[in-house]
Short mmCIF file of N, CA and C in Angstrom, two decimals:
data_model
loop_
_atom_site.label_atom_id
_atom_site.label_comp_id
_atom_site.label_asym_id
_atom_site.label_seq_id
_atom_site.Cartn_x
_atom_site.Cartn_y
_atom_site.Cartn_z
N GLN A 273 -6.76 -15.38 -10.09
CA GLN A 273 -6.30 -14.12 -10.64
C GLN A 273 -6.94 -12.98 -9.86
N VAL A 274 -6.13 -11.95 -9.61
CA VAL A 274 -6.60 -10.77 -8.88
C VAL A 274 -6.11 -9.53 -9.57
N GLN A 275 -6.99 -8.59 -9.84
CA GLN A 275 -6.58 -7.27 -10.31
C GLN A 275 -6.65 -6.31 -9.14
N LEU A 276 -5.60 -5.53 -9.00
CA LEU A 276 -5.51 -4.53 -7.93
C LEU A 276 -5.34 -3.16 -8.57
N VAL A 277 -6.15 -2.20 -8.14
CA VAL A 277 -6.10 -0.87 -8.71
C VAL A 277 -5.93 0.14 -7.58
N GLU A 278 -4.81 0.88 -7.66
CA GLU A 278 -4.52 1.90 -6.65
C GLU A 278 -5.08 3.25 -7.06
N SER A 279 -5.37 4.07 -6.08
CA SER A 279 -5.79 5.45 -6.32
C SER A 279 -5.42 6.29 -5.10
N GLY A 280 -5.47 7.61 -5.30
CA GLY A 280 -5.25 8.51 -4.17
C GLY A 280 -3.91 9.21 -4.15
N GLY A 281 -3.03 8.88 -5.08
CA GLY A 281 -1.74 9.55 -5.11
C GLY A 281 -1.87 10.99 -5.59
N GLY A 282 -0.77 11.72 -5.50
CA GLY A 282 -0.77 13.09 -5.95
C GLY A 282 0.38 13.88 -5.37
N LEU A 283 0.30 15.19 -5.53
CA LEU A 283 1.32 16.10 -5.02
C LEU A 283 0.86 16.65 -3.67
N VAL A 284 1.73 16.59 -2.69
CA VAL A 284 1.40 17.09 -1.36
C VAL A 284 2.63 17.78 -0.78
N GLN A 285 2.40 18.77 0.04
CA GLN A 285 3.52 19.48 0.67
C GLN A 285 4.06 18.67 1.85
N PRO A 286 5.31 18.88 2.19
CA PRO A 286 5.86 18.22 3.38
C PRO A 286 5.00 18.50 4.61
N GLY A 287 4.78 17.47 5.40
CA GLY A 287 3.91 17.58 6.56
C GLY A 287 2.46 17.29 6.28
N GLY A 288 2.11 17.15 5.01
CA GLY A 288 0.73 16.89 4.64
C GLY A 288 0.36 15.42 4.73
N SER A 289 -0.86 15.14 4.31
CA SER A 289 -1.41 13.78 4.40
C SER A 289 -2.03 13.36 3.07
N LEU A 290 -2.03 12.07 2.85
CA LEU A 290 -2.73 11.47 1.72
C LEU A 290 -3.28 10.12 2.18
N ARG A 291 -4.34 9.70 1.52
CA ARG A 291 -4.88 8.37 1.77
C ARG A 291 -4.93 7.61 0.46
N LEU A 292 -4.18 6.53 0.40
CA LEU A 292 -4.19 5.68 -0.78
C LEU A 292 -5.22 4.58 -0.61
N SER A 293 -5.83 4.21 -1.72
CA SER A 293 -6.81 3.13 -1.72
C SER A 293 -6.41 2.07 -2.74
N CYS A 294 -6.73 0.84 -2.44
CA CYS A 294 -6.47 -0.27 -3.35
C CYS A 294 -7.75 -1.07 -3.47
N ALA A 295 -8.28 -1.15 -4.68
CA ALA A 295 -9.50 -1.91 -4.93
C ALA A 295 -9.14 -3.25 -5.59
N ALA A 296 -9.66 -4.32 -5.01
CA ALA A 296 -9.41 -5.66 -5.55
C ALA A 296 -10.60 -6.11 -6.39
N SER A 297 -10.31 -6.93 -7.40
CA SER A 297 -11.35 -7.38 -8.33
C SER A 297 -12.15 -8.56 -7.79
N ARG A 298 -11.75 -9.06 -6.65
CA ARG A 298 -12.46 -10.19 -6.06
C ARG A 298 -12.41 -10.07 -4.55
N SER A 299 -13.06 -10.97 -3.88
CA SER A 299 -13.04 -10.98 -2.42
C SER A 299 -11.61 -11.08 -1.91
N ILE A 300 -11.32 -10.28 -0.88
CA ILE A 300 -9.97 -10.32 -0.33
C ILE A 300 -9.89 -11.17 0.93
N PHE A 301 -10.96 -11.90 1.23
CA PHE A 301 -10.94 -12.75 2.42
C PHE A 301 -9.81 -13.77 2.36
N SER A 302 -9.45 -14.19 1.14
CA SER A 302 -8.40 -15.21 0.99
C SER A 302 -7.04 -14.60 0.65
N ILE A 303 -6.99 -13.31 0.48
CA ILE A 303 -5.73 -12.65 0.09
C ILE A 303 -5.01 -12.24 1.37
N ASN A 304 -3.91 -12.93 1.63
CA ASN A 304 -3.26 -12.78 2.93
C ASN A 304 -1.77 -12.97 2.84
N PRO A 305 -0.95 -11.96 3.11
CA PRO A 305 -1.40 -10.63 3.50
C PRO A 305 -1.67 -9.75 2.28
N MET A 306 -2.12 -8.55 2.57
CA MET A 306 -2.14 -7.49 1.57
C MET A 306 -1.22 -6.38 2.06
N GLY A 307 -0.62 -5.70 1.09
CA GLY A 307 0.36 -4.72 1.53
C GLY A 307 0.56 -3.60 0.54
N TRP A 308 1.34 -2.65 0.98
CA TRP A 308 1.76 -1.52 0.15
C TRP A 308 3.29 -1.53 0.07
N TYR A 309 3.78 -1.39 -1.15
CA TYR A 309 5.20 -1.25 -1.41
C TYR A 309 5.40 0.09 -2.11
N ARG A 310 6.64 0.53 -2.15
CA ARG A 310 6.95 1.75 -2.89
C ARG A 310 8.30 1.64 -3.56
N GLN A 311 8.44 2.39 -4.63
CA GLN A 311 9.71 2.43 -5.35
C GLN A 311 10.01 3.87 -5.73
N ALA A 312 11.08 4.37 -5.16
CA ALA A 312 11.54 5.72 -5.46
C ALA A 312 12.48 5.66 -6.65
N PRO A 313 12.65 6.78 -7.36
CA PRO A 313 13.55 6.80 -8.53
C PRO A 313 14.94 6.33 -8.15
N GLY A 314 15.45 5.38 -8.90
CA GLY A 314 16.80 4.89 -8.68
C GLY A 314 16.96 3.94 -7.52
N LYS A 315 15.85 3.57 -6.89
CA LYS A 315 15.91 2.67 -5.73
C LYS A 315 15.09 1.41 -5.98
N GLU A 316 15.36 0.41 -5.16
CA GLU A 316 14.60 -0.83 -5.26
C GLU A 316 13.23 -0.68 -4.60
N ARG A 317 12.31 -1.53 -5.02
CA ARG A 317 11.00 -1.54 -4.41
C ARG A 317 11.12 -2.05 -2.97
N GLU A 318 10.41 -1.39 -2.06
CA GLU A 318 10.50 -1.78 -0.65
C GLU A 318 9.13 -1.88 -0.02
N LEU A 319 9.03 -2.72 0.98
CA LEU A 319 7.78 -2.86 1.72
C LEU A 319 7.54 -1.62 2.56
N VAL A 320 6.33 -1.11 2.49
CA VAL A 320 5.92 0.01 3.35
C VAL A 320 5.15 -0.53 4.55
N ALA A 321 4.14 -1.34 4.25
CA ALA A 321 3.32 -1.91 5.32
C ALA A 321 2.53 -3.07 4.75
N ASP A 322 2.21 -4.04 5.61
CA ASP A 322 1.28 -5.07 5.19
C ASP A 322 0.35 -5.44 6.34
N ILE A 323 -0.72 -6.14 5.97
CA ILE A 323 -1.77 -6.45 6.94
C ILE A 323 -2.33 -7.83 6.63
N THR A 324 -2.47 -8.64 7.67
CA THR A 324 -3.00 -9.98 7.49
C THR A 324 -4.53 -9.98 7.53
N ILE A 325 -5.09 -11.13 7.26
CA ILE A 325 -6.54 -11.28 7.28
C ILE A 325 -7.10 -10.99 8.67
N SER A 326 -6.29 -11.21 9.70
CA SER A 326 -6.72 -10.94 11.07
C SER A 326 -6.31 -9.54 11.53
N SER A 327 -5.87 -8.72 10.56
CA SER A 327 -5.50 -7.32 10.79
C SER A 327 -4.24 -7.12 11.62
N ASP A 328 -3.39 -8.11 11.65
CA ASP A 328 -2.04 -7.88 12.19
C ASP A 328 -1.27 -7.06 11.16
N THR A 329 -0.55 -6.07 11.65
CA THR A 329 0.13 -5.16 10.75
C THR A 329 1.64 -5.17 10.95
N ASN A 330 2.32 -4.75 9.90
CA ASN A 330 3.78 -4.70 9.91
C ASN A 330 4.18 -3.45 9.11
N TYR A 331 5.12 -2.67 9.66
CA TYR A 331 5.51 -1.42 9.01
C TYR A 331 7.03 -1.33 8.85
N ALA A 332 7.43 -0.68 7.78
CA ALA A 332 8.84 -0.31 7.65
C ALA A 332 9.18 0.69 8.74
N ASP A 333 10.40 0.61 9.24
CA ASP A 333 10.80 1.53 10.32
C ASP A 333 10.64 2.99 9.91
N SER A 334 10.85 3.27 8.64
CA SER A 334 10.83 4.66 8.16
C SER A 334 9.43 5.29 8.20
N VAL A 335 8.38 4.45 8.31
CA VAL A 335 7.02 5.00 8.29
C VAL A 335 6.25 4.76 9.59
N LYS A 336 6.86 4.04 10.52
CA LYS A 336 6.18 3.75 11.79
C LYS A 336 5.77 5.05 12.49
N GLY A 337 4.54 5.08 12.95
CA GLY A 337 4.03 6.25 13.64
C GLY A 337 3.47 7.32 12.71
N ARG A 338 3.69 7.17 11.42
CA ARG A 338 3.18 8.16 10.45
C ARG A 338 2.15 7.56 9.50
N PHE A 339 2.32 6.30 9.14
CA PHE A 339 1.44 5.63 8.19
C PHE A 339 0.59 4.59 8.92
N ALA A 340 -0.60 4.35 8.38
CA ALA A 340 -1.47 3.31 8.94
C ALA A 340 -2.14 2.55 7.81
N ILE A 341 -2.00 1.24 7.84
CA ILE A 341 -2.64 0.39 6.83
C ILE A 341 -3.90 -0.21 7.44
N SER A 342 -4.91 -0.36 6.58
CA SER A 342 -6.15 -0.98 7.04
C SER A 342 -6.79 -1.72 5.86
N ARG A 343 -7.70 -2.62 6.18
CA ARG A 343 -8.40 -3.35 5.13
C ARG A 343 -9.88 -3.44 5.48
N ASP A 344 -10.69 -3.38 4.44
CA ASP A 344 -12.13 -3.55 4.59
C ASP A 344 -12.51 -4.77 3.75
N ASN A 345 -12.60 -5.90 4.39
CA ASN A 345 -12.84 -7.14 3.66
C ASN A 345 -14.21 -7.14 2.97
N ALA A 346 -15.17 -6.45 3.54
CA ALA A 346 -16.50 -6.42 2.94
C ALA A 346 -16.52 -5.63 1.63
N LYS A 347 -15.64 -4.64 1.53
CA LYS A 347 -15.58 -3.80 0.33
C LYS A 347 -14.44 -4.18 -0.60
N ASN A 348 -13.66 -5.18 -0.22
CA ASN A 348 -12.50 -5.61 -1.02
C ASN A 348 -11.50 -4.46 -1.21
N MET A 349 -11.26 -3.74 -0.14
CA MET A 349 -10.40 -2.56 -0.21
C MET A 349 -9.30 -2.62 0.83
N VAL A 350 -8.16 -2.05 0.48
CA VAL A 350 -7.06 -1.84 1.41
C VAL A 350 -6.66 -0.37 1.32
N TYR A 351 -6.33 0.21 2.46
CA TYR A 351 -6.01 1.63 2.51
C TYR A 351 -4.65 1.86 3.14
N LEU A 352 -4.05 2.98 2.79
CA LEU A 352 -2.83 3.42 3.45
C LEU A 352 -2.99 4.90 3.77
N GLN A 353 -3.17 5.20 5.04
CA GLN A 353 -3.23 6.58 5.49
C GLN A 353 -1.82 7.06 5.77
N MET A 354 -1.42 8.11 5.10
CA MET A 354 -0.06 8.62 5.22
C MET A 354 -0.10 10.03 5.79
N ASN A 355 0.49 10.21 6.95
CA ASN A 355 0.54 11.51 7.61
C ASN A 355 1.99 11.97 7.76
N SER A 356 2.15 13.24 8.04
CA SER A 356 3.49 13.83 8.24
C SER A 356 4.43 13.42 7.12
N LEU A 357 3.97 13.60 5.91
CA LEU A 357 4.75 13.15 4.76
C LEU A 357 6.03 13.96 4.61
N LYS A 358 7.06 13.27 4.14
CA LYS A 358 8.38 13.85 3.94
C LYS A 358 8.78 13.71 2.47
N PRO A 359 9.70 14.55 2.01
CA PRO A 359 10.16 14.39 0.62
C PRO A 359 10.68 12.98 0.33
N ASP A 360 11.27 12.33 1.32
CA ASP A 360 11.77 10.96 1.12
C ASP A 360 10.67 9.95 0.89
N ASP A 361 9.42 10.31 1.14
CA ASP A 361 8.30 9.42 0.87
C ASP A 361 7.88 9.46 -0.60
N THR A 362 8.48 10.34 -1.37
CA THR A 362 8.16 10.41 -2.79
C THR A 362 8.51 9.10 -3.49
N ALA A 363 7.52 8.53 -4.15
CA ALA A 363 7.70 7.22 -4.79
C ALA A 363 6.42 6.84 -5.51
N VAL A 364 6.53 5.79 -6.31
CA VAL A 364 5.33 5.13 -6.80
C VAL A 364 4.94 4.06 -5.77
N TYR A 365 3.69 4.10 -5.36
CA TYR A 365 3.20 3.17 -4.34
C TYR A 365 2.36 2.09 -5.01
N TYR A 366 2.69 0.85 -4.67
CA TYR A 366 2.04 -0.31 -5.28
C TYR A 366 1.28 -1.11 -4.23
N CYS A 367 0.12 -1.56 -4.61
CA CYS A 367 -0.66 -2.48 -3.79
C CYS A 367 -0.25 -3.91 -4.15
N ASN A 368 -0.23 -4.76 -3.17
CA ASN A 368 0.22 -6.14 -3.36
C ASN A 368 -0.66 -7.07 -2.56
N GLY A 369 -0.89 -8.24 -3.14
CA GLY A 369 -1.66 -9.24 -2.40
C GLY A 369 -1.14 -10.63 -2.68
N ALA A 370 -1.17 -11.49 -1.68
CA ALA A 370 -0.71 -12.86 -1.80
C ALA A 370 -1.91 -13.80 -1.76
N LEU A 371 -2.05 -14.60 -2.80
CA LEU A 371 -3.19 -15.52 -2.92
C LEU A 371 -2.68 -16.87 -3.38
N TYR A 372 -2.86 -17.87 -2.52
CA TYR A 372 -2.46 -19.25 -2.83
C TYR A 372 -1.02 -19.31 -3.35
N GLY A 373 -0.15 -18.57 -2.70
CA GLY A 373 1.27 -18.62 -3.02
C GLY A 373 1.70 -17.76 -4.18
N ARG A 374 0.78 -17.05 -4.79
CA ARG A 374 1.12 -16.13 -5.88
C ARG A 374 0.96 -14.70 -5.38
N TYR A 375 1.80 -13.83 -5.95
CA TYR A 375 1.75 -12.42 -5.58
C TYR A 375 1.22 -11.60 -6.75
N PHE A 376 0.29 -10.73 -6.45
CA PHE A 376 -0.32 -9.87 -7.46
C PHE A 376 -0.02 -8.41 -7.14
N TRP A 377 0.16 -7.63 -8.22
CA TRP A 377 0.53 -6.23 -8.07
C TRP A 377 -0.41 -5.33 -8.83
N GLY A 378 -0.65 -4.14 -8.29
CA GLY A 378 -1.29 -3.11 -9.06
C GLY A 378 -0.27 -2.38 -9.91
N LYS A 379 -0.75 -1.38 -10.67
CA LYS A 379 0.15 -0.64 -11.55
C LYS A 379 0.80 0.54 -10.85
N GLY A 380 0.33 0.86 -9.67
CA GLY A 380 0.97 1.89 -8.87
C GLY A 380 0.30 3.25 -8.98
N THR A 381 0.53 4.06 -7.95
CA THR A 381 0.07 5.44 -7.93
C THR A 381 1.21 6.31 -7.41
N LEU A 382 1.44 7.44 -8.08
CA LEU A 382 2.59 8.28 -7.76
C LEU A 382 2.26 9.23 -6.61
N VAL A 383 3.13 9.24 -5.63
CA VAL A 383 3.06 10.21 -4.53
C VAL A 383 4.29 11.10 -4.60
N THR A 384 4.07 12.38 -4.68
CA THR A 384 5.16 13.35 -4.72
C THR A 384 5.02 14.30 -3.54
N VAL A 385 6.04 14.35 -2.71
CA VAL A 385 6.04 15.23 -1.55
C VAL A 385 7.05 16.35 -1.81
N SER A 386 6.54 17.53 -2.03
CA SER A 386 7.40 18.64 -2.41
C SER A 386 6.71 19.96 -2.10
N SER A 387 7.53 20.94 -1.78
CA SER A 387 6.99 22.28 -1.56
C SER A 387 7.08 23.10 -2.84
#
C-alpha cells in the first residue's frame, strides 16, 4: 500500500511557473514508474509525464520543453516543474505510482492558469 499526497497547486498567470510535489508514504525505490497525470473539466485523465527508477522520462507532447519531472528517492518525493504555463494546462494534477503491478493515486492538486 502506498499513500501519495500532492501539493503545490494554485492560481498562476499565463507564462508563469509552478512546482508540484508528491510525497510518498513509503520508500519509492520499488515504485516504478512514478508519474503525473491531469484531468481538465469535461476531459479524460491524461498522462503528463512519468519517470522510471533509473530516471528515464516520458512526456506528453503538449508539455515537452515546458515541464520537467524528477524524483528524489532518498526523500520519497516526485516533482513536476511547470514553466510557461498556458490556460490549457488548467486541471487537477494527480501523482501516480506503480508498485508490484498495482497503481496508486493521490487525491490531486488543482492548477488554474488564468489572468
